[in-house]
Amino acid sequence: MDDGVNVTGSLRARLALTLIGSAAAIAVLLFFVVRTYSAQIAQSGQDSILEASVTSILDAVTLREGDVEVDLPYVAFSMLSTDADDRVFYALWQDETLLSGYELLPVADAPDGGEIVLVSAIFDGAPVRVATAARILVGANDRMRVTVSVAQTQDALAGTLNRISRNVGLIGAGFFILSVLVASWATNTTIRPMERLTNSITRRGPKDLTPVARPVPLEMAPLVASLNSFMARLDTSLKQSEDFIAEAAHRVRTPLATVRSHAEATLQRVEREDNRQALRSMVRAIDESSRAAGQLLDHAMITFRADHLETHEVDLVELVEDLVTRLTPVAEMKDIALTVVSEGEARVEADAILLQNALRNLVENALKYVPEESEITLEVSATPRPRIEVRDEGPGFPPDQMQDLAARFSRGENAKDTIGSGLGLTIAKDVAMAHGGELTLTNMPEGGACVTLLL
Amino acid sequence: MRYLVALIIWLCPLGAIAQEWEDQNAFGPASAQTTLRVLSSTDTSLFVPIIEDFLQEQPDVSIEYFVTGTAQIDQVFRAAPEDFDVVISSAMDLQLKLVNDGFSVKIENLDQPQWAQWRQSLFAFTTEPATIVINRAAFAPGAVPQTRQELIAAMRARPDIFRGRVGTYDVRESGLGYLFATQDARSSETFWRLMEVMGGLDARLYCCSGAMIDDLVAGKLMVAYNVLGSYVAARDDVAEKLEIVLPSDFPTTMMRTAFVSSRTDVEDEASAFVRHLVEVQTGPRNREVFPLPPLGSAVDGTGQAVISLEPALMTYLDPLKRRTFIKEWSSAVIQ
């Protein structure tokens, strides 16, 4: 389909890649955002338990007779139980002296107001979260600062994070797959009007240059408008050139007729044989030119009428017999017999003028190429499809050129010696196609060409 | 600083007697390539069947089995963790703190329920309730106290019978006794009233269950509180004289636990030993062969849970907390 078209890239691929790429980017972003957010929530869960633990211990600190007493509440550590059996560390400091607990536990500087400071640290080779708070105790003689730190390893947290990561990963993957499906659907939906337009233009007949009428999306409107205007210009240009050819042919034919009659008259008067010979050649050439001009006119007419067929009920047999009657004098000049074979009537809905034209061109072609004293047979049949066969006893078509012969101005290799325009078969083919039929060329086994006009 | 001095005074005698084992035995061939050094608070007799069963499967291994008190285990092991491969103790709190402090290694491929293990390192292999053991001579049949309240009432009613003839753990010396006392104190105020009554009757204090049972059998004690019933049941000479009472108000149930030292050179064999220990104690087995009570369920028949293996066990190990508790206990018991 892209034969001879300079293709770079693909809208579908670009659209799909853009959508899938952004879906992948969003999925990855989603993964990290949700994971980070969940990690914060999980961490804040651990933090609040550590805070509660520190607070409960700090509340249990009392000053009795100048001595600091800490009645460590059972719940302070009990609340730190986790599924992963996280390790728990603590330290109680009175000013710079360790009261009890783990001396090496990293302790953050906490303000005196009881505000809890949370830090992450490494203790005994394990990452821990440490909550620290301090309180000022005022005794009879002195004031002292008691600092409480509680730390917990992060095994349960790590387990939670792994679980969250796995789930978020699955959600991200699901989102991505869904996005790919949506992307392919969106791509197809977007590309479809373009494919429909392409199809409708591809399916058009070769002469259909009417504007595209089917609705198209807004974005394609400029393209279709350009296409329509291009086709309109092309149509006009084609019509102008057809008109020009018809006009030219018409203008040439009338003076040719005059020249021919003068040549005929002169031929009657001239006595010398070589002069007569020259004049006869002249008359023949004039005939050919006249016939070519006629064919050009026929072709122009067919091009015009093919778009506006005027169909009536026509009897093919009657039409063929009528034509044979008119062409018989020409045939007799070459001692050629025109025979009509038929089985009763063959009525079809068709444009009689076009059919006549086509048939005349076929028979004239045959007359031109067959040897003298031979026979041309026109066979009409109504079934299975209405058809007219024109068979002759001439040299037949060159087998390797049969496909191209019906093209405009194309002539067979073996027709070089014969004068002709190459339009005859084109006209017949155009007429067949205008009626929804076809024209087939075959050579008969016993020699001779056979042209079948199927309707 | 007073508490520090008190702590040091309390620790010193323990350090001094650290190397004097209650019992010390070697099992397996002398030519064995690997020797497992097991530090335990469990009487050797209760452990022999398990050790011999293990050695049958591992002919290249020999075992040195050291027995000492629960508190001493903690001291000895902390001082030289590289000297022992497996540590077994009934003092759950001390064991848990050792694991918490990084003295253990994880044992993979040992599936135990969450309540019976901690950090996949500390594994429980028995459930043993603390019991009241009475000398049948002191009570008429049918009048045996079933709760702590009834025990208090009985002792108050006949102080002459019981004076100087009631006994319990000296919580200052025994890690297990301290664990039982602190857990009792958490559960009910009755514990303190019981201690006061026992203190008023000049209670005798003991390092271990075995000594209390000996004195019960000898008639020196009429009642002993917080004795391991399993030790009584393991002795076949006492059934006539003694009766084990599982207090029905609230039982306190301990689990013996074991872990592998992080400083061991024979981690595979040590892990295999703990794994074998847990398998023997949890699987179907012959009670005649293996006298240690099995690992029961997390919750006993009366709906009371065993002491949980959780960080909260470290609460009463805090020196300040311990000092306060010992002070209160002393003022109640040592009057």
JSON list of N, CA and C in Angstrom, two decimals, chain A residues 99-120:
[
{"chain": "A", "resi": 99, "resn": "LEU", "atom": "N", "xyz": [21.75, 5.87, 84.47]},
{"chain": "A", "resi": 99, "resn": "LEU", "atom": "CA", "xyz": [21.02, 5.26, 85.59]},
{"chain": "A", "resi": 99, "resn": "LEU", "atom": "C", "xyz": [20.88, 3.77, 85.34]},
{"chain": "A", "resi": 100, "resn": "SER", "atom": "N", "xyz": [20.39, 3.44, 84.16]},
{"chain": "A", "resi": 100, "resn": "SER", "atom": "CA", "xyz": [20.30, 2.02, 83.80]},
{"chain": "A", "resi": 100, "resn": "SER", "atom": "C", "xyz": [20.08, 1.94, 82.30]},
{"chain": "A", "resi": 101, "resn": "GLY", "atom": "N", "xyz": [20.22, 0.71, 81.79]},
{"chain": "A", "resi": 101, "resn": "GLY", "atom": "CA", "xyz": [20.01, 0.51, 80.36]},
{"chain": "A", "resi": 101, "resn": "GLY", "atom": "C", "xyz": [21.32, 0.37, 79.62]},
{"chain": "A", "resi": 102, "resn": "TYR", "atom": "N", "xyz": [21.27, 0.67, 78.35]},
{"chain": "A", "resi": 102, "resn": "TYR", "atom": "CA", "xyz": [22.41, 0.44, 77.46]},
{"chain": "A", "resi": 102, "resn": "TYR", "atom": "C", "xyz": [23.21, 1.74, 77.31]},
{"chain": "A", "resi": 103, "resn": "GLU", "atom": "N", "xyz": [24.41, 1.72, 77.81]},
{"chain": "A", "resi": 103, "resn": "GLU", "atom": "CA", "xyz": [25.20, 2.95, 77.88]},
{"chain": "A", "resi": 103, "resn": "GLU", "atom": "C", "xyz": [25.56, 3.49, 76.50]},
{"chain": "A", "resi": 104, "resn": "LEU", "atom": "N", "xyz": [25.80, 2.54, 75.56]},
{"chain": "A", "resi": 104, "resn": "LEU", "atom": "CA", "xyz": [26.29, 2.96, 74.25]},
{"chain": "A", "resi": 104, "resn": "LEU", "atom": "C", "xyz": [25.18, 3.36, 73.29]},
{"chain": "A", "resi": 105, "resn": "LEU", "atom": "N", "xyz": [23.93, 3.25, 73.73]},
{"chain": "A", "resi": 105, "resn": "LEU", "atom": "CA", "xyz": [22.82, 3.58, 72.83]},
{"chain": "A", "resi": 105, "resn": "LEU", "atom": "C", "xyz": [22.92, 5.05, 72.41]},
{"chain": "A", "resi": 106, "resn": "PRO", "atom": "N", "xyz": [22.93, 5.30, 71.09]},
{"chain": "A", "resi": 106, "resn": "PRO", "atom": "CA", "xyz": [23.00, 6.70, 70.65]},
{"chain": "A", "resi": 106, "resn": "PRO", "atom": "C", "xyz": [21.75, 7.46, 71.10]},
{"chain": "A", "resi": 107, "resn": "VAL", "atom": "N", "xyz": [21.98, 8.59, 71.72]},
{"chain": "A", "resi": 107, "resn": "VAL", "atom": "CA", "xyz": [20.87, 9.37, 72.28]},
{"chain": "A", "resi": 107, "resn": "VAL", "atom": "C", "xyz": [20.86, 10.75, 71.65]},
{"chain": "A", "resi": 108, "resn": "ALA", "atom": "N", "xyz": [19.69, 11.16, 71.22]},
{"chain": "A", "resi": 108, "resn": "ALA", "atom": "CA", "xyz": [19.59, 12.50, 70.63]},
{"chain": "A", "resi": 108, "resn": "ALA", "atom": "C", "xyz": [19.43, 13.53, 71.74]},
{"chain": "A", "resi": 109, "resn": "ASP", "atom": "N", "xyz": [19.80, 14.75, 71.41]},
{"chain": "A", "resi": 109, "resn": "ASP", "atom": "CA", "xyz": [19.59, 15.84, 72.37]},
{"chain": "A", "resi": 109, "resn": "ASP", "atom": "C", "xyz": [18.12, 16.20, 72.40]},
{"chain": "A", "resi": 110, "resn": "ALA", "atom": "N", "xyz": [17.50, 16.01, 73.54]},
{"chain": "A", "resi": 110, "resn": "ALA", "atom": "CA", "xyz": [16.08, 16.32, 73.64]},
{"chain": "A", "resi": 110, "resn": "ALA", "atom": "C", "xyz": [15.90, 17.58, 74.46]},
{"chain": "A", "resi": 111, "resn": "PRO", "atom": "N", "xyz": [14.95, 18.43, 74.07]},
{"chain": "A", "resi": 111, "resn": "PRO", "atom": "CA", "xyz": [14.70, 19.63, 74.87]},
{"chain": "A", "resi": 111, "resn": "PRO", "atom": "C", "xyz": [14.09, 19.25, 76.23]},
{"chain": "A", "resi": 112, "resn": "ASP", "atom": "N", "xyz": [14.17, 20.17, 77.17]},
{"chain": "A", "resi": 112, "resn": "ASP", "atom": "CA", "xyz": [13.74, 19.87, 78.53]},
{"chain": "A", "resi": 112, "resn": "ASP", "atom": "C", "xyz": [12.23, 19.69, 78.66]},
{"chain": "A", "resi": 113, "resn": "GLY", "atom": "N", "xyz": [11.50, 20.22, 77.72]},
{"chain": "A", "resi": 113, "resn": "GLY", "atom": "CA", "xyz": [10.04, 20.28, 77.88]},
{"chain": "A", "resi": 113, "resn": "GLY", "atom": "C", "xyz": [9.32, 18.95, 77.75]},
{"chain": "A", "resi": 114, "resn": "GLY", "atom": "N", "xyz": [10.05, 17.86, 77.56]},
{"chain": "A", "resi": 114, "resn": "GLY", "atom": "CA", "xyz": [9.38, 16.58, 77.40]},
{"chain": "A", "resi": 114, "resn": "GLY", "atom": "C", "xyz": [9.07, 16.26, 75.95]},
{"chain": "A", "resi": 115, "resn": "GLU", "atom": "N", "xyz": [9.47, 17.16, 75.07]},
{"chain": "A", "resi": 115, "resn": "GLU", "atom": "CA", "xyz": [9.24, 16.92, 73.64]},
{"chain": "A", "resi": 115, "resn": "GLU", "atom": "C", "xyz": [10.11, 15.75, 73.18]},
{"chain": "A", "resi": 116, "resn": "ILE", "atom": "N", "xyz": [9.53, 14.89, 72.35]},
{"chain": "A", "resi": 116, "resn": "ILE", "atom": "CA", "xyz": [10.23, 13.65, 71.99]},
{"chain": "A", "resi": 116, "resn": "ILE", "atom": "C", "xyz": [10.98, 13.83, 70.67]},
{"chain": "A", "resi": 117, "resn": "VAL", "atom": "N", "xyz": [12.24, 13.46, 70.67]},
{"chain": "A", "resi": 117, "resn": "VAL", "atom": "CA", "xyz": [13.06, 13.55, 69.46]},
{"chain": "A", "resi": 117, "resn": "VAL", "atom": "C", "xyz": [13.30, 12.14, 68.93]},
{"chain": "A", "resi": 118, "resn": "LEU", "atom": "N", "xyz": [13.06, 11.97, 67.63]},
{"chain": "A", "resi": 118, "resn": "LEU", "atom": "CA", "xyz": [13.23, 10.65, 67.02]},
{"chain": "A", "resi": 118, "resn": "LEU", "atom": "C", "xyz": [14.39, 10.67, 66.04]},
{"chain": "A", "resi": 119, "resn": "VAL", "atom": "N", "xyz": [15.29, 9.69, 66.15]},
{"chain": "A", "resi": 119, "resn": "VAL", "atom": "CA", "xyz": [16.38, 9.60, 65.17]},
{"chain": "A", "resi": 119, "resn": "VAL", "atom": "C", "xyz": [16.54, 8.14, 64.77]},
{"chain": "A", "resi": 120, "resn": "SER", "atom": "N", "xyz": [17.12, 7.97, 63.59]},
{"chain": "A", "resi": 120, "resn": "SER", "atom": "CA", "xyz": [17.50, 6.62, 63.15]},
{"chain": "A", "resi": 120, "resn": "SER", "atom": "C", "xyz": [18.99, 6.48, 63.39]}
]
